[in-house]
PDB file of C-alpha atoms in Angstrom:
ATOM      1  CA  MET A   1       2.162  39.323 -19.639  1.00  0.00           C
ATOM      2  CA  VAL A   2       0.450  35.970 -19.890  1.00  0.00           C
ATOM      3  CA  ARG A   3       0.561  36.196 -23.737  1.00  0.00           C
ATOM      4  CA  LEU A   4       4.399  36.562 -23.494  1.00  0.00           C
ATOM      5  CA  PHE A   5       4.797  33.864 -21.276  1.00  0.00           C
ATOM      6  CA  ASP A   6       2.581  31.642 -23.461  1.00  0.00           C
ATOM      7  CA  ASP A   7       4.476  32.655 -26.752  1.00  0.00           C
ATOM      8  CA  ALA A   8       7.771  31.997 -25.243  1.00  0.00           C
ATOM      9  CA  LEU A   9       6.812  28.470 -23.659  1.00  0.00           C
ATOM     10  CA  LEU A  10       5.166  27.625 -27.266  1.00  0.00           C
ATOM     11  CA  PHE A  11       8.296  28.729 -29.160  1.00  0.00           C
ATOM     12  CA  ALA A  12      10.455  26.645 -26.637  1.00  0.00           C
ATOM     13  CA  LYS A  13       8.321  23.630 -27.319  1.00  0.00           C
ATOM     14  CA  LEU A  14       8.575  23.903 -31.124  1.00  0.00           C
ATOM     15  CA  GLU A  15      12.239  24.595 -30.905  1.00  0.00           C
ATOM     16  CA  ALA A  16      12.583  21.396 -28.897  1.00  0.00           C
ATOM     17  CA  ASN A  17      10.538  19.283 -30.963  1.00  0.00           C
ATOM     18  CA  ALA A  18       8.203  18.801 -28.086  1.00  0.00           C
ATOM     19  CA  GLN A  19       4.967  20.388 -30.033  1.00  0.00           C
ATOM     20  CA  LYS A  20       3.029  17.846 -31.871  1.00  0.00           C
ATOM     21  CA  SER A  21       0.342  18.339 -34.576  1.00  0.00           C
ATOM     22  CA  GLU A  22      -3.020  17.332 -33.387  1.00  0.00           C
ATOM     23  CA  VAL A  23      -5.408  16.413 -36.138  1.00  0.00           C
ATOM     24  CA  SER A  24      -9.094  16.305 -35.523  1.00  0.00           C
ATOM     25  CA  LYS A  25     -12.240  17.549 -37.438  1.00  0.00           C
ATOM     26  CA  PHE A  26     -13.066  20.948 -37.405  1.00  0.00           C
ATOM     27  CA  ASN A  27     -15.409  23.716 -39.189  1.00  0.00           C
ATOM     28  CA  LEU A  28     -13.216  26.085 -40.860  1.00  0.00           C
ATOM     29  CA  ALA A  29     -15.702  28.969 -40.568  1.00  0.00           C
ATOM     30  CA  ASP A  30     -15.869  28.612 -36.597  1.00  0.00           C
ATOM     31  CA  VAL A  31     -11.952  29.034 -36.528  1.00  0.00           C
ATOM     32  CA  VAL A  32     -11.851  32.061 -38.411  1.00  0.00           C
ATOM     33  CA  GLN A  33     -15.119  33.421 -36.642  1.00  0.00           C
ATOM     34  CA  SER A  34     -13.377  33.060 -33.401  1.00  0.00           C
ATOM     35  CA  ALA A  35     -10.346  35.140 -34.707  1.00  0.00           C
ATOM     36  CA  ILE A  36     -12.651  37.863 -35.618  1.00  0.00           C
ATOM     37  CA  GLU A  37     -14.750  37.882 -32.643  1.00  0.00           C
ATOM     38  CA  LEU A  38     -11.500  38.293 -30.627  1.00  0.00           C
ATOM     39  CA  PHE A  39     -10.177  41.136 -32.531  1.00  0.00           C
ATOM     40  CA  HIS A  40     -13.324  42.890 -33.514  1.00  0.00           C
ATOM     41  CA  PRO A  41     -13.700  45.263 -30.596  1.00  0.00           C
ATOM     42  CA  LEU A  42      -9.833  46.645 -30.927  1.00  0.00           C
ATOM     43  CA  ALA A  43     -10.386  46.738 -34.971  1.00  0.00           C
ATOM     44  CA  SER A  44     -13.496  48.747 -34.546  1.00  0.00           C
ATOM     45  CA  GLN A  45     -11.863  51.158 -31.718  1.00  0.00           C
ATOM     46  CA  LYS A  46      -9.128  51.956 -34.304  1.00  0.00           C
ATOM     47  CA  GLY A  47     -12.099  52.267 -37.161  1.00  0.00           C
ATOM     48  CA  LEU A  48     -10.702  49.448 -38.798  1.00  0.00           C
ATOM     49  CA  SER A  49     -12.941  47.075 -41.067  1.00  0.00           C
ATOM     50  CA  LEU A  50     -12.404  43.536 -40.283  1.00  0.00           C
ATOM     51  CA  THR A  51     -14.005  40.990 -42.596  1.00  0.00           C
ATOM     52  CA  SER A  52     -13.756  37.412 -44.082  1.00  0.00           C
ATOM     53  CA  THR A  53     -14.627  35.191 -46.894  1.00  0.00           C
ATOM     54  CA  VAL A  54     -14.816  31.599 -45.884  1.00  0.00           C
ATOM     55  CA  SER A  55     -16.963  28.650 -46.684  1.00  0.00           C
ATOM     56  CA  ASP A  56     -18.959  26.849 -44.098  1.00  0.00           C
ATOM     57  CA  GLN A  57     -16.652  23.618 -44.448  1.00  0.00           C
ATOM     58  CA  MET A  58     -15.655  20.731 -42.310  1.00  0.00           C
ATOM     59  CA  LEU A  59     -11.974  19.621 -42.666  1.00  0.00           C
ATOM     60  CA  ARG A  60      -9.546  17.442 -41.028  1.00  0.00           C
ATOM     61  CA  GLY A  61      -6.475  19.164 -39.749  1.00  0.00           C
ATOM     62  CA  ASP A  62      -4.657  20.726 -36.795  1.00  0.00           C
ATOM     63  CA  PRO A  63      -7.485  23.312 -35.679  1.00  0.00           C
ATOM     64  CA  GLN A  64      -5.310  24.479 -32.605  1.00  0.00           C
ATOM     65  CA  SER A  65      -2.286  25.246 -34.790  1.00  0.00           C
ATOM     66  CA  ILE A  66      -4.212  27.071 -37.570  1.00  0.00           C
ATOM     67  CA  SER A  67      -6.401  29.238 -34.957  1.00  0.00           C
ATOM     68  CA  GLN A  68      -2.825  30.122 -33.287  1.00  0.00           C
ATOM     69  CA  ILE A  69      -1.238  31.182 -36.703  1.00  0.00           C
ATOM     70  CA  LEU A  70      -4.654  32.869 -37.526  1.00  0.00           C
ATOM     71  CA  LEU A  71      -4.589  34.930 -34.255  1.00  0.00           C
ATOM     72  CA  ASN A  72      -0.822  35.735 -34.702  1.00  0.00           C
ATOM     73  CA  LEU A  73      -1.473  37.087 -38.076  1.00  0.00           C
ATOM     74  CA  VAL A  74      -4.722  39.054 -37.501  1.00  0.00           C
ATOM     75  CA  GLY A  75      -3.268  40.411 -34.256  1.00  0.00           C
ATOM     76  CA  ASN A  76      -0.236  41.928 -36.000  1.00  0.00           C
ATOM     77  CA  ALA A  77      -2.783  43.388 -38.822  1.00  0.00           C
ATOM     78  CA  VAL A  78      -4.827  44.912 -36.316  1.00  0.00           C
ATOM     79  CA  LYS A  79      -1.522  46.215 -34.587  1.00  0.00           C
ATOM     80  CA  PHE A  80      -0.062  47.670 -37.372  1.00  0.00           C
ATOM     81  CA  THR A  81      -3.076  48.976 -39.506  1.00  0.00           C
ATOM     82  CA  THR A  82      -3.975  52.442 -38.513  1.00  0.00           C
ATOM     83  CA  GLU A  83      -6.747  52.852 -41.233  1.00  0.00           C
ATOM     84  CA  GLY A  84      -8.380  50.718 -43.721  1.00  0.00           C
ATOM     85  CA  LYS A  85      -9.238  47.104 -43.601  1.00  0.00           C
ATOM     86  CA  ILE A  86      -8.127  43.546 -42.607  1.00  0.00           C
ATOM     87  CA  HIS A  87      -9.583  40.474 -44.579  1.00  0.00           C
ATOM     88  CA  ILE A  88      -9.225  36.925 -43.953  1.00  0.00           C
ATOM     89  CA  ALA A  89      -9.841  34.822 -47.003  1.00  0.00           C
ATOM     90  CA  ALA A  90      -9.878  30.938 -46.746  1.00  0.00           C
ATOM     91  CA  GLU A  91     -10.305  28.620 -49.699  1.00  0.00           C
ATOM     92  CA  LEU A  92      -9.549  25.143 -50.569  1.00  0.00           C
ATOM     93  CA  GLY A  93      -7.055  24.208 -53.222  1.00  0.00           C
ATOM     94  CA  SER A  94      -5.043  21.225 -54.606  1.00  0.00           C
ATOM     95  CA  ASP A  95      -1.345  20.474 -54.386  1.00  0.00           C
ATOM     96  CA  GLY A  96      -1.421  19.157 -58.075  1.00  0.00           C
ATOM     97  CA  PHE A  97      -1.485  15.564 -56.796  1.00  0.00           C
ATOM     98  CA  GLY A  98      -4.964  15.561 -55.896  1.00  0.00           C
ATOM     99  CA  ALA A  99      -4.518  16.412 -52.008  1.00  0.00           C
ATOM    100  CA  ASP A 100      -6.505  19.135 -50.542  1.00  0.00           C
ATOM    101  CA  ARG A 101      -4.995  22.230 -49.252  1.00  0.00           C
ATOM    102  CA  LEU A 102      -6.239  25.105 -46.951  1.00  0.00           C
ATOM    103  CA  ILE A 103      -5.059  28.565 -48.344  1.00  0.00           C
ATOM    104  CA  LEU A 104      -5.855  30.823 -45.891  1.00  0.00           C
ATOM    105  CA  SER A 105      -4.613  34.542 -46.151  1.00  0.00           C
ATOM    106  CA  VAL A 106      -4.658  37.590 -43.818  1.00  0.00           C
ATOM    107  CA  SER A 107      -4.357  40.885 -45.869  1.00  0.00           C
ATOM    108  CA  ASP A 108      -4.174  44.391 -44.516  1.00  0.00           C
ATOM    109  CA  SER A 109      -3.980  48.135 -45.584  1.00  0.00           C
ATOM    110  CA  GLY A 110      -1.264  48.544 -42.835  1.00  0.00           C
ATOM    111  CA  ILE A 111       2.181  49.819 -42.643  1.00  0.00           C
ATOM    112  CA  GLY A 112       3.602  47.062 -45.008  1.00  0.00           C
ATOM    113  CA  ILE A 113       6.861  45.515 -44.632  1.00  0.00           C
ATOM    114  CA  ALA A 114       9.908  46.644 -46.513  1.00  0.00           C
ATOM    115  CA  LYS A 115      11.451  44.232 -49.232  1.00  0.00           C
ATOM    116  CA  GLY A 116      14.780  43.925 -47.221  1.00  0.00           C
ATOM    117  CA  ALA A 117      12.909  43.036 -43.902  1.00  0.00           C
ATOM    118  CA  GLN A 118      10.764  40.429 -45.459  1.00  0.00           C
ATOM    119  CA  ALA A 119      13.437  37.625 -45.545  1.00  0.00           C
ATOM    120  CA  THR A 120      13.789  37.997 -41.856  1.00  0.00           C
ATOM    121  CA  ILE A 121      10.249  38.467 -40.603  1.00  0.00           C
ATOM    122  CA  PHE A 122       9.914  34.958 -39.746  1.00  0.00           C
ATOM    123  CA  GLU A 123      13.032  35.006 -37.290  1.00  0.00           C
ATOM    124  CA  GLU A 124      12.510  34.905 -33.302  1.00  0.00           C
ATOM    125  CA  PHE A 125      12.434  38.216 -31.593  1.00  0.00           C
ATOM    126  CA  TYR A 126      12.323  40.006 -35.024  1.00  0.00           C
ATOM    127  CA  GLN A 127      10.790  43.575 -35.092  1.00  0.00           C
ATOM    128  CA  VAL A 128      10.494  45.294 -38.444  1.00  0.00           C
ATOM    129  CA  ASP A 129      11.145  48.792 -36.878  1.00  0.00           C
ATOM    130  CA  SER A 130      12.519  49.203 -33.132  1.00  0.00           C
ATOM    131  CA  ALA A 131      10.452  52.335 -33.055  1.00  0.00           C
ATOM    132  CA  LEU A 132       7.257  50.566 -33.826  1.00  0.00           C
ATOM    133  CA  SER A 133       8.062  47.897 -31.268  1.00  0.00           C
ATOM    134  CA  ARG A 134       8.206  50.591 -28.541  1.00  0.00           C
ATOM    135  CA  THR A 135       4.788  51.484 -29.346  1.00  0.00           C
ATOM    136  CA  ASN A 136       3.308  48.205 -30.274  1.00  0.00           C
ATOM    137  CA  GLU A 137       3.811  45.782 -27.578  1.00  0.00           C
ATOM    138  CA  GLY A 138       4.578  41.954 -28.521  1.00  0.00           C
ATOM    139  CA  SER A 139       7.036  39.174 -28.034  1.00  0.00           C
ATOM    140  CA  GLY A 140       8.623  39.427 -31.343  1.00  0.00           C
ATOM    141  CA  LEU A 141       7.558  35.519 -31.441  1.00  0.00           C
ATOM    142  CA  GLY A 142       4.415  35.516 -33.448  1.00  0.00           C
ATOM    143  CA  HIS A 143       5.660  35.065 -36.937  1.00  0.00           C
ATOM    144  CA  ALA A 144       8.290  32.629 -35.704  1.00  0.00           C
ATOM    145  CA  ILE A 145       5.823  30.441 -33.994  1.00  0.00           C
ATOM    146  CA  SER A 146       3.569  30.765 -37.150  1.00  0.00           C
ATOM    147  CA  TRP A 147       6.239  29.759 -39.477  1.00  0.00           C
ATOM    148  CA  ARG A 148       7.155  26.817 -37.202  1.00  0.00           C
ATOM    149  CA  LEU A 149       3.442  25.501 -36.635  1.00  0.00           C
ATOM    150  CA  ALA A 150       3.125  25.828 -40.611  1.00  0.00           C
ATOM    151  CA  GLY A 151       6.067  23.460 -40.967  1.00  0.00           C
ATOM    152  CA  LEU A 152       4.810  21.147 -38.207  1.00  0.00           C
ATOM    153  CA  MET A 153       1.504  20.686 -40.402  1.00  0.00           C
ATOM    154  CA  LYS A 154       3.769  20.163 -43.252  1.00  0.00           C
ATOM    155  CA  GLY A 155       2.841  23.472 -44.829  1.00  0.00           C
ATOM    156  CA  GLU A 156       4.246  26.958 -45.465  1.00  0.00           C
ATOM    157  CA  ILE A 157       3.453  30.499 -44.857  1.00  0.00           C
ATOM    158  CA  SER A 158       4.555  33.259 -47.293  1.00  0.00           C
ATOM    159  CA  LEU A 159       4.422  37.115 -47.403  1.00  0.00           C
ATOM    160  CA  THR A 160       3.830  39.733 -49.994  1.00  0.00           C
ATOM    161  CA  SER A 161       4.078  43.327 -49.022  1.00  0.00           C
ATOM    162  CA  ASP A 162       4.650  46.883 -49.930  1.00  0.00           C
ATOM    163  CA  PRO A 163       5.337  49.441 -47.582  1.00  0.00           C
ATOM    164  CA  SER A 164       2.841  51.875 -49.289  1.00  0.00           C
ATOM    165  CA  ILE A 165      -0.176  49.062 -49.713  1.00  0.00           C
ATOM    166  CA  GLY A 166      -0.072  46.614 -46.820  1.00  0.00           C
ATOM    167  CA  SER A 167       0.772  43.094 -46.392  1.00  0.00           C
ATOM    168  CA  CYS A 168      -0.842  39.548 -47.275  1.00  0.00           C
ATOM    169  CA  PHE A 169       0.559  36.490 -45.315  1.00  0.00           C
ATOM    170  CA  GLN A 170      -0.776  33.253 -46.791  1.00  0.00           C
ATOM    171  CA  LEU A 171      -0.733  29.886 -44.926  1.00  0.00           C
ATOM    172  CA  SER A 172      -0.934  26.856 -47.255  1.00  0.00           C
ATOM    173  CA  ILE A 173      -1.347  23.449 -45.339  1.00  0.00           C
ATOM    174  CA  PRO A 174      -2.532  20.056 -46.409  1.00  0.00           C
ATOM    175  CA  VAL A 175      -6.077  19.099 -45.028  1.00  0.00           C
ATOM    176  CA  CYS A 176      -8.832  16.569 -45.852  1.00  0.00           C
ATOM    177  CA  VAL A 177     -12.378  17.633 -46.530  1.00  0.00           C
ATOM    178  CA  VAL A 178     -14.836  15.840 -44.481  1.00  0.00           C
ATOM    179  CA  GLU A 179     -18.032  15.087 -46.165  1.00  0.00           C
ATOM    180  CA  VAL A 180     -20.954  15.518 -44.222  1.00  0.00           C
TER     181      VAL A 180
END
């Protein structure tokens, strides 16, 4: 219930343009590890492998928003994957003009999302299948929040999915590498 309230409050702030991006220095591996630690017990209970590939890199960006997006994506991956694996990958790329970008992906071997549903997955209160929403609790706001947080950080989030293979959500946002 608290999670539903928190999601609704954050979504309202994003809709009202009252949510600000707070940039600070952070360790990328720590953000990813926090998500893994939170969801590892449930993933293990379901017999799922939850892994990551991430470098121990100091960045300057919005760690709270990145963490929120990661929690939403990993939470959905665990929720909608009945067997197999979930993998988080993080790498640094470039925007083609010399600026650094963080490419963060969450892939799973879950139920996947049909092509027709992919265009609306980032809309608020969207549920892929109403039968699934009855068995898997959620606010229906996670993807909408993630989409808006990505935009707030001047980034984007994309999806590739196949109902027979699983899904991969990819976040691409500008960051600055902090030299240590």
